[in-house]
Coordinates of C-alpha atoms in Angstrom, one line a residue:
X1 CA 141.5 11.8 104.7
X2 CA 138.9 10.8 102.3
X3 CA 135.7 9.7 104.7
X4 CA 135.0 5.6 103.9
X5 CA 131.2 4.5 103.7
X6 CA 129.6 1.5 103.4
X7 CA 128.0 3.6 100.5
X8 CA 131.3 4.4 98.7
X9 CA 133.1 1.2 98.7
X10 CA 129.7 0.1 96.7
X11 CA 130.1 2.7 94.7
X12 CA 133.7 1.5 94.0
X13 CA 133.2 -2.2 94.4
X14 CA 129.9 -1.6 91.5
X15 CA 131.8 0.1 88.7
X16 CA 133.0 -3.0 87.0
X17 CA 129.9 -4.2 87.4
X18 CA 127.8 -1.7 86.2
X19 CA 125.1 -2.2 82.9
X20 CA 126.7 -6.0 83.4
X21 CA 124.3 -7.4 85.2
X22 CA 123.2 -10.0 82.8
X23 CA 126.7 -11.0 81.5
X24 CA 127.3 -11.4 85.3
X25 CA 124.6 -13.0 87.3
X26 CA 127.2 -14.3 90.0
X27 CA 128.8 -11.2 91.4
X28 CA 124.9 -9.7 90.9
X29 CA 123.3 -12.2 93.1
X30 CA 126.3 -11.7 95.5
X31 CA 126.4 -8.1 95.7
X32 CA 122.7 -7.1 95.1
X33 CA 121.8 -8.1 99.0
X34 CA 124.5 -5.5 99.8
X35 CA 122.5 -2.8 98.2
X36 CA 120.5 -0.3 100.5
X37 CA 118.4 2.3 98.3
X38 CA 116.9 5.2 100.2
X39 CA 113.7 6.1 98.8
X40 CA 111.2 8.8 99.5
X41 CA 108.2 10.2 98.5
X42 CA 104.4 10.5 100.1
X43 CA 102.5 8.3 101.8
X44 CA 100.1 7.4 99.4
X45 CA 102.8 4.9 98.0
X46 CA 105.5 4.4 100.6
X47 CA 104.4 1.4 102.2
X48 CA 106.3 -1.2 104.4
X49 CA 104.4 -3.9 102.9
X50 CA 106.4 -3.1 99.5
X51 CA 109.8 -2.5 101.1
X52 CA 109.5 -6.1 102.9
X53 CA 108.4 -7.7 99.6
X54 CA 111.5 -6.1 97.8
X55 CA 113.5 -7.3 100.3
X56 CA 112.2 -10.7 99.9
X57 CA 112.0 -10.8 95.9
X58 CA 115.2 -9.1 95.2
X59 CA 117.3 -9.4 98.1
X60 CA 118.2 -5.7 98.9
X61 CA 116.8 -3.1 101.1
X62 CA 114.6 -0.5 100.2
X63 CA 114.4 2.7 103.1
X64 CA 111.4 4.1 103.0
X65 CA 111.0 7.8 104.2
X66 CA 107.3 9.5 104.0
X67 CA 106.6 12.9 103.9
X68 CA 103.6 15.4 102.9
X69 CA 103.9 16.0 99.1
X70 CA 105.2 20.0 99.8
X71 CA 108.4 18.0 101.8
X72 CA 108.7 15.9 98.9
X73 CA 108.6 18.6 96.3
X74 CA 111.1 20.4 98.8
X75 CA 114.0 17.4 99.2
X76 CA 114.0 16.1 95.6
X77 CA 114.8 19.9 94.8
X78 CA 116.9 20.6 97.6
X79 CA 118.7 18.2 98.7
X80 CA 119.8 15.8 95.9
X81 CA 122.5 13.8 98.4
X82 CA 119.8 12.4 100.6
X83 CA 118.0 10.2 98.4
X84 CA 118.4 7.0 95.5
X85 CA 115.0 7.0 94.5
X86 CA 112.5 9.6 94.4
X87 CA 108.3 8.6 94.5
X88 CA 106.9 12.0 93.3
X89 CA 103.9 13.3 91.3
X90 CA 103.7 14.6 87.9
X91 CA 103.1 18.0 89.1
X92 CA 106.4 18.0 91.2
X93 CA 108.3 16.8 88.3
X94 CA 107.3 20.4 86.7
X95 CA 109.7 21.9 90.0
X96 CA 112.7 19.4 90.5
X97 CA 113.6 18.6 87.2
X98 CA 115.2 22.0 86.2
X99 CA 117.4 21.5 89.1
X100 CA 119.0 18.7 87.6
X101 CA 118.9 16.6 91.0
X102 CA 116.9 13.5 88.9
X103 CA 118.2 11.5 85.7
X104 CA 116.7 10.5 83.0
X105 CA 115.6 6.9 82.3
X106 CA 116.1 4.7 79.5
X107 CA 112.5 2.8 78.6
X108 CA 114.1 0.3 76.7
X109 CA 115.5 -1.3 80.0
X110 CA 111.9 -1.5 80.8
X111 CA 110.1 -4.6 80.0
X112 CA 106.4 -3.6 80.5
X113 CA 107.0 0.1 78.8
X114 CA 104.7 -1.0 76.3
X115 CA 102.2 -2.4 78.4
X116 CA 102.2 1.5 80.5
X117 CA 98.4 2.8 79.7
X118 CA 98.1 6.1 77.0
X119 CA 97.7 8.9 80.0
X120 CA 101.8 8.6 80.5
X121 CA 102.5 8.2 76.5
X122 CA 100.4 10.4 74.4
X123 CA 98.3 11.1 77.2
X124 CA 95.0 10.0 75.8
X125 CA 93.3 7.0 77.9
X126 CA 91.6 6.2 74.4
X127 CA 92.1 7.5 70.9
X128 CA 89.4 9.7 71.0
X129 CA 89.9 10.9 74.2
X130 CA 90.5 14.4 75.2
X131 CA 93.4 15.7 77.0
X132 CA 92.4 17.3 80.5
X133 CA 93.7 20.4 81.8
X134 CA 96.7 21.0 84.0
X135 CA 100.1 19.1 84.5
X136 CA 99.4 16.3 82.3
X137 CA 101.6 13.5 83.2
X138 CA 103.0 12.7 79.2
X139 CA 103.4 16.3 79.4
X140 CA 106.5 16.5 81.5
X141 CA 107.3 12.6 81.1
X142 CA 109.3 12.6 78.4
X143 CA 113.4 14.6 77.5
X144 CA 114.9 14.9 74.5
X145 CA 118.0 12.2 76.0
X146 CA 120.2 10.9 78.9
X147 CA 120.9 14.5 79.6
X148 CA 117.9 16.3 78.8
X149 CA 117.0 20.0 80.2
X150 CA 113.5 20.2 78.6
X151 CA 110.5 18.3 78.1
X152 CA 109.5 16.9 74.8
X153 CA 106.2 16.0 73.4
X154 CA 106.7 12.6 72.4
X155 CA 107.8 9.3 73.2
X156 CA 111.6 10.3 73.1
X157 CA 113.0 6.3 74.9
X158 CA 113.9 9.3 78.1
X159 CA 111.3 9.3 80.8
X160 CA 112.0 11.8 83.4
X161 CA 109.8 9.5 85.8
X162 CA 108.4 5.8 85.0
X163 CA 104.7 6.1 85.9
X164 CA 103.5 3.5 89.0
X165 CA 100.1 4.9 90.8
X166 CA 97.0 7.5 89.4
X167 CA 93.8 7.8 90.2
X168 CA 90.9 10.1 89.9
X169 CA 89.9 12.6 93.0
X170 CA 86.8 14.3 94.3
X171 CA 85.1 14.3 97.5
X172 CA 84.4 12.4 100.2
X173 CA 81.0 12.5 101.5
X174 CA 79.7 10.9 104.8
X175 CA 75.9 9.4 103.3
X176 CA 74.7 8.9 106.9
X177 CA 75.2 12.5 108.0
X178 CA 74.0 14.3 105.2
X179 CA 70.6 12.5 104.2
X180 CA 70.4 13.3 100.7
X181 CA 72.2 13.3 97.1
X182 CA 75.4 14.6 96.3
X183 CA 76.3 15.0 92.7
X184 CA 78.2 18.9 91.9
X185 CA 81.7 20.2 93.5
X186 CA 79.8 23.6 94.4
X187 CA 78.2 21.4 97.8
X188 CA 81.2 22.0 99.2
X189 CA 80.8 25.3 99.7
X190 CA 77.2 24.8 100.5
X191 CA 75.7 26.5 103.5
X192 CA 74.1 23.5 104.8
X193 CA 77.3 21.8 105.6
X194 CA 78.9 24.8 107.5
X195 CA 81.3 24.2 109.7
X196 CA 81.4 20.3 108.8
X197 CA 83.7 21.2 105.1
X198 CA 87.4 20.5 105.0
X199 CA 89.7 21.4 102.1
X200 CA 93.1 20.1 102.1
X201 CA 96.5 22.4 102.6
X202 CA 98.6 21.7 99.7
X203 CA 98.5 24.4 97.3
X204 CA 98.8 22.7 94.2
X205 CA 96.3 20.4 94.8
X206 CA 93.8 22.3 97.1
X207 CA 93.5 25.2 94.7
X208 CA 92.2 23.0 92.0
X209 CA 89.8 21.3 94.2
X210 CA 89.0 25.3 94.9
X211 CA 88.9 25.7 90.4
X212 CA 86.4 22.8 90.8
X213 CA 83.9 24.2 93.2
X214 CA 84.0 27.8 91.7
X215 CA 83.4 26.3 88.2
X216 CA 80.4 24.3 89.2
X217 CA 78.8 27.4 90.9
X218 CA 78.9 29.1 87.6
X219 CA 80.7 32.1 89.5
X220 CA 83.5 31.1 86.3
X221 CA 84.8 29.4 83.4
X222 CA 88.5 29.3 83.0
X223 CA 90.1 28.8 79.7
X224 CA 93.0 26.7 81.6
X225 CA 92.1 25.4 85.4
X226 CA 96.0 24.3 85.8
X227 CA 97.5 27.3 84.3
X228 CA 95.7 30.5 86.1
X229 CA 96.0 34.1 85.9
X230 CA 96.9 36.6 88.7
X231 CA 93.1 38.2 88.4
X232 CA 92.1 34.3 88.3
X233 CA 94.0 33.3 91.4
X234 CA 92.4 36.3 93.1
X235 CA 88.6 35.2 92.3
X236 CA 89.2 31.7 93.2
X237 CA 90.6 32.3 96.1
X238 CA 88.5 35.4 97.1
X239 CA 85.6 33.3 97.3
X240 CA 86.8 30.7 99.5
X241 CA 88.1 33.3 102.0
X242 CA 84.4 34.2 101.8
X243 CA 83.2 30.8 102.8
X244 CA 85.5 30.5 105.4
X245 CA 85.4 33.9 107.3
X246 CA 81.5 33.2 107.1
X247 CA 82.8 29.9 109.3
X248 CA 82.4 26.5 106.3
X249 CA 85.6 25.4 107.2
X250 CA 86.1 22.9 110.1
X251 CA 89.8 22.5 109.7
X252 CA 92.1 22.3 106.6
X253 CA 94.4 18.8 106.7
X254 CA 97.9 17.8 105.0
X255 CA 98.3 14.4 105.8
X256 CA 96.4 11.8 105.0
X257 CA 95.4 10.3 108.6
X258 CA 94.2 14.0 109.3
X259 CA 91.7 13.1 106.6
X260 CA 90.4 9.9 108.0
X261 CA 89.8 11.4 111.6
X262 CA 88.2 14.2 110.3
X263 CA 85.8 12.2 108.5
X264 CA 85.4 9.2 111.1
X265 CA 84.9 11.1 113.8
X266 CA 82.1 12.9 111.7
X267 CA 83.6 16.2 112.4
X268 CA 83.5 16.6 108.7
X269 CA 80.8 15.3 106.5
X270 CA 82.2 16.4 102.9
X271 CA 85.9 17.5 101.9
X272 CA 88.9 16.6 99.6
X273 CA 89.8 13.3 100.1
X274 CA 92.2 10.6 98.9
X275 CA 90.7 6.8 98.2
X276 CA 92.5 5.1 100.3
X277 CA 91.5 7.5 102.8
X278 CA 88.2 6.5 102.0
X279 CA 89.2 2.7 102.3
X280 CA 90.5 3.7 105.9
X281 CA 87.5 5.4 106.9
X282 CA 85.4 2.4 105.6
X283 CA 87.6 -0.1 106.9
X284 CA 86.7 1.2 110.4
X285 CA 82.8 0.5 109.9
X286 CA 82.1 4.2 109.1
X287 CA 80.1 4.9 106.1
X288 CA 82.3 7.1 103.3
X289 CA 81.7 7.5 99.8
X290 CA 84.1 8.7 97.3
X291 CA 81.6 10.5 95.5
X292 CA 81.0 11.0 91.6
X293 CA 79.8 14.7 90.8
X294 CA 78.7 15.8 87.4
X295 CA 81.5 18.3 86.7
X296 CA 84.2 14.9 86.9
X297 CA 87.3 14.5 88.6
X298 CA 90.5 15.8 89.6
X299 CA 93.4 13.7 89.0
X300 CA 96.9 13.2 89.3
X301 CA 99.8 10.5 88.7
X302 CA 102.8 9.7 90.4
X303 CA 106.2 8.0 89.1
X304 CA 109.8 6.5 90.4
X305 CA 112.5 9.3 89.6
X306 CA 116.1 8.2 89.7
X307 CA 119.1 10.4 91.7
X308 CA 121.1 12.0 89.3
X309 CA 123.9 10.5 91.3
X310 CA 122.9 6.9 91.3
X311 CA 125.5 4.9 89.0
X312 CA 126.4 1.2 89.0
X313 CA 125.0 -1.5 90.7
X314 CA 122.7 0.9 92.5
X315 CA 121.4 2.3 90.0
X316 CA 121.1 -1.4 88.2
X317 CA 119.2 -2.2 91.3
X318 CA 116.9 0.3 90.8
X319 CA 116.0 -0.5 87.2
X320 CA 115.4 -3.7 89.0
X321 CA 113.1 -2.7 91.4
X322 CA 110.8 -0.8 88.7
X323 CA 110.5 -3.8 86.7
X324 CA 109.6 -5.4 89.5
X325 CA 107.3 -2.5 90.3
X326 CA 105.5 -2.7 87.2
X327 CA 105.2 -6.8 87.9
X328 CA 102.1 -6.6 89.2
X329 CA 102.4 -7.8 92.8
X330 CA 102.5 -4.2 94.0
X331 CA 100.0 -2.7 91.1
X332 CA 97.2 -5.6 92.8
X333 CA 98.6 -4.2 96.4
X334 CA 97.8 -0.8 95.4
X335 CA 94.1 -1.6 93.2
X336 CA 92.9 -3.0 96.3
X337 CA 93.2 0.1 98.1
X338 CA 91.2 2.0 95.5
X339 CA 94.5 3.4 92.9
X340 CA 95.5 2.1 89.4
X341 CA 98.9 0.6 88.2
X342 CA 100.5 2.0 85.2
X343 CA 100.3 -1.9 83.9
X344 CA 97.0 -2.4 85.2
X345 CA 96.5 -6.0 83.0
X346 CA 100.1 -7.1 84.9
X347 CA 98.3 -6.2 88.4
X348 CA 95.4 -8.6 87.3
X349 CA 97.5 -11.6 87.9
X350 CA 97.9 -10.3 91.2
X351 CA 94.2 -9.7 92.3
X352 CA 91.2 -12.3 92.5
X353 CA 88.1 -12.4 89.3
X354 CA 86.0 -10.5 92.2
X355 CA 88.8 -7.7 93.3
X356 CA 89.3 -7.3 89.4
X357 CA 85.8 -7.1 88.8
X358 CA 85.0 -4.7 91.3
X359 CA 88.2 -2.4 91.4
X360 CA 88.6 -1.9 87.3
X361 CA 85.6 -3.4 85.6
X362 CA 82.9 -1.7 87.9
X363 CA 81.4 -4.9 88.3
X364 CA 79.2 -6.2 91.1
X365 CA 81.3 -7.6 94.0
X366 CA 80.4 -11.6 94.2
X367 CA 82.3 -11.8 97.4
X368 CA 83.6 -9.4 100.1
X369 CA 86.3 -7.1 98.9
X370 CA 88.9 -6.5 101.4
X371 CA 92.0 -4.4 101.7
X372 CA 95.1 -5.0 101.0
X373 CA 95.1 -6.0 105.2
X374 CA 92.1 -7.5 105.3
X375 CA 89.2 -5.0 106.4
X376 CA 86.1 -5.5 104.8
X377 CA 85.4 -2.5 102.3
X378 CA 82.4 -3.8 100.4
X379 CA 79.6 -7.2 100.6
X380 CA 78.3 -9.0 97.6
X381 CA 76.3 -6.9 95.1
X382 CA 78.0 -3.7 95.6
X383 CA 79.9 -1.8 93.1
X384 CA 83.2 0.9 93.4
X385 CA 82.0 4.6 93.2
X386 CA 82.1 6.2 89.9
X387 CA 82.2 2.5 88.1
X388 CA 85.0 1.3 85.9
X389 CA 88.7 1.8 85.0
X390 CA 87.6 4.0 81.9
X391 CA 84.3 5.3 83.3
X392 CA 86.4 7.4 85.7
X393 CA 89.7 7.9 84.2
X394 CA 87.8 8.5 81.3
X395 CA 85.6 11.4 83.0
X396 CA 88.8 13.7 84.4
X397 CA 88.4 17.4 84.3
X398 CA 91.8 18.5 85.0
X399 CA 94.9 17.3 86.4
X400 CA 97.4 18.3 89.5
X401 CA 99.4 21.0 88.1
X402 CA 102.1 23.7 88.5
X403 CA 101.4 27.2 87.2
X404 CA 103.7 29.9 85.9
X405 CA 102.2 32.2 88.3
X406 CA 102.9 29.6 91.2
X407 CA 104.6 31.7 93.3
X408 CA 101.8 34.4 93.7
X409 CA 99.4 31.3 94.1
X410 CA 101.1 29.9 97.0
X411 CA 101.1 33.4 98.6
X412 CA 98.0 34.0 98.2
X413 CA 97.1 30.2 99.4
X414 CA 98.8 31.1 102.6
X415 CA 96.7 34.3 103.2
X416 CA 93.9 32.4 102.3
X417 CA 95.1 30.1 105.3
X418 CA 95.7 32.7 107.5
X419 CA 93.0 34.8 107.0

């Protein structure tokens, strides 16, 4: 006997309906509060705040599952059953969509495609830009159709993911503790701050934090940060085993609330961070600066992928939700904790003259800039680290990124964890 779902009578009930939905408002509106997509991803972007305002602007329900970006990269490849939508980073895409467990996206059923900034076309924020190293988001964004195996380098009308949240990384310092100017990656691996340094444990990311550092101590110069060699994975990692046997490290986080503690409890004065770790940390009357160094940033992008088995009115809803996504109530939600939106000029709508100002422009606050929950984050006069919207996506060094020779990185990252 065939098991019945809730699930599969959708599924059945939605096949008349589905690519309808405009020639059949009615049974959408009836059926649409029906719908319950499962999404995951990290929790940089799976927020309650968004789930509650789905459920309130399109009548469905949206599960939201968070997990440290190695889980993610782990369940979109693994287990394709157990999830509708899939929040991931660029860098992921690079892993799970070989395994065929995502679909491919049409951009003509979305509205604001054109509005979606250069980094996830052609990848250039201007058109004289130059294309950082690593995973490039356009990179991987893009198959040659509906059932697409490899990417393509242009803008084929197939996105593997539609882009929602960027930004661009460096450190978190704590001004108060340290006393002085920061302005070069190498201070993380600076004496003075031993035993007070913290690197984060995600492979991908932490070893080009790691490319970073080694770079700005002039130990090396590599042709291709996101793409290294065995004898290259070896140096970079050979000197941070170095700086950590010789005791620099206070602890090594994965999750961003690991991050805050470390750095508001002042158990950590500089160390990868996140900015809306950053916004936590300055939302609890600590002082924390996302700091601009001279070398630039690390960056990275994340997107909504589709379930290869979402079909019908599911997967209607979910072309539903991204437009909605790309509205601008959740790019403002998101700006004011420090990211950008993929439609930035949709989010404006969404934000205040002051919170525009201050989050894209790099203008002087005029008012007190709050989080999306209200804390306080800066006073009249002040203005966001590293400046404007093209001031600091316009100074990235290299993106998050998967390497051919991944698997010996992530062993060796694990000695280097161990050791």
């Amino acid at each position: 006997m065939t098991k019945v779902s809730r699930r599969n009578v959708l599924k059945g009930g939605a096949a008349f309906a589905a690519g309808t939905t405009l020639g059949a408002p009615m049974i959408w509106a009836q059926n649409i509060k029906d719908v319950t997509l499962r999404q995951f991803g990290t929790g940089v972007s799976n927020l309650n705040d968004v789930a509650n305002k789905v459920k309130e602007d399109l009548g469905f329900t949206l599960e939201m599952t968070a997990l440290d970006s190695d889980s993610v990269t782990q369940r979109a490849a693994t287990q394709p059953n157990s999830f509708d939508i899939a929040d991931i980073e660029y860098w992921i895409c690079k892993k799970v969509w070989p395994t065929g467990n995502l679909q491919a996206m049409d951009t003509s059923k979305i509205k604001n495609y054109d509005k979606i900034v250069g980094i996830f076309r052609d990848g250039k924020l201007t058109p004289t830009s130059t294309i950082a190293q690593g995973t490039a988001p356009h990179t991987v964004g893009f198959v040659e159709g509906p059932g697409g195996k490899e990417f393509v380098d242009n803008e084929s009308g197939w996105m593997t993911l539609i882009p929602t949240i960027y930004n661009a990384d460096t450190l978190g310092i704590r001004p108060d503790l340290i006393g002085r100017p920061i302005s070069n990656w190498s201070e993380l691996l600076n004496p003075e701050f031993k035993g007070k340094a913290s690197i984060l444990d995600i492979s991908s990311i932490g070893i080009m934090d790691m490319a970073m550092v080694v770079e700005s101590m002039g130990e090396y110069k590599y042709p291709d940060k996101g793409n290294m060699t065995k004898e290259e994975i070896d140096l970079t990692i050979g000197i941070f085993t170095e700086a950590k046997k010789n005791g620099q490290f206070r602890a090594f986080w994965k999750s961003f609330d690991e991050s805050v503690n470390l750095m508001a409890s002042g158990e950590v004065v500089i160390q990868s961070m996140w900015s809306p770790a950053i916004t936590a940390v300055k939302s609890k009357g600590v002082p924390c600066v996302y700091q601009p160094l001279e070398e630039g940033y690390r960056s990275w992008g994340g997107g909504i992928g589709l379930s290869a088995a979402l079909t019908g009115l599911e997967r209607d809803a979910a072309y539903e939700y991204i437009n909605w996504y790309l509205d601008g109530w959740v790019g403002g939600y998101l700006m004011r904790q420090g990211y950008y939106s993929a439609v930035p000029e949709t989010s404006k709508n969404f934000m205040s003259e002051n919170e525009w100002g201050y989050w894209f422009e790099g203008k002087e606050a005029t008012d007190t800039i709050t989080s999306p929950t209200g804390d306080a984050l800066a006073q009249a006069g002040e203005t966001r680290d590293g400046g404007s919207f093209e001031e600091r996506m316009g100074a990235v060094a290299c993106w998050n990124a998967v390497m051919d020779e991944n698997q010996y990185m992530v062993r060796k990252w694990n000695e280097f964890i161990a050791a």
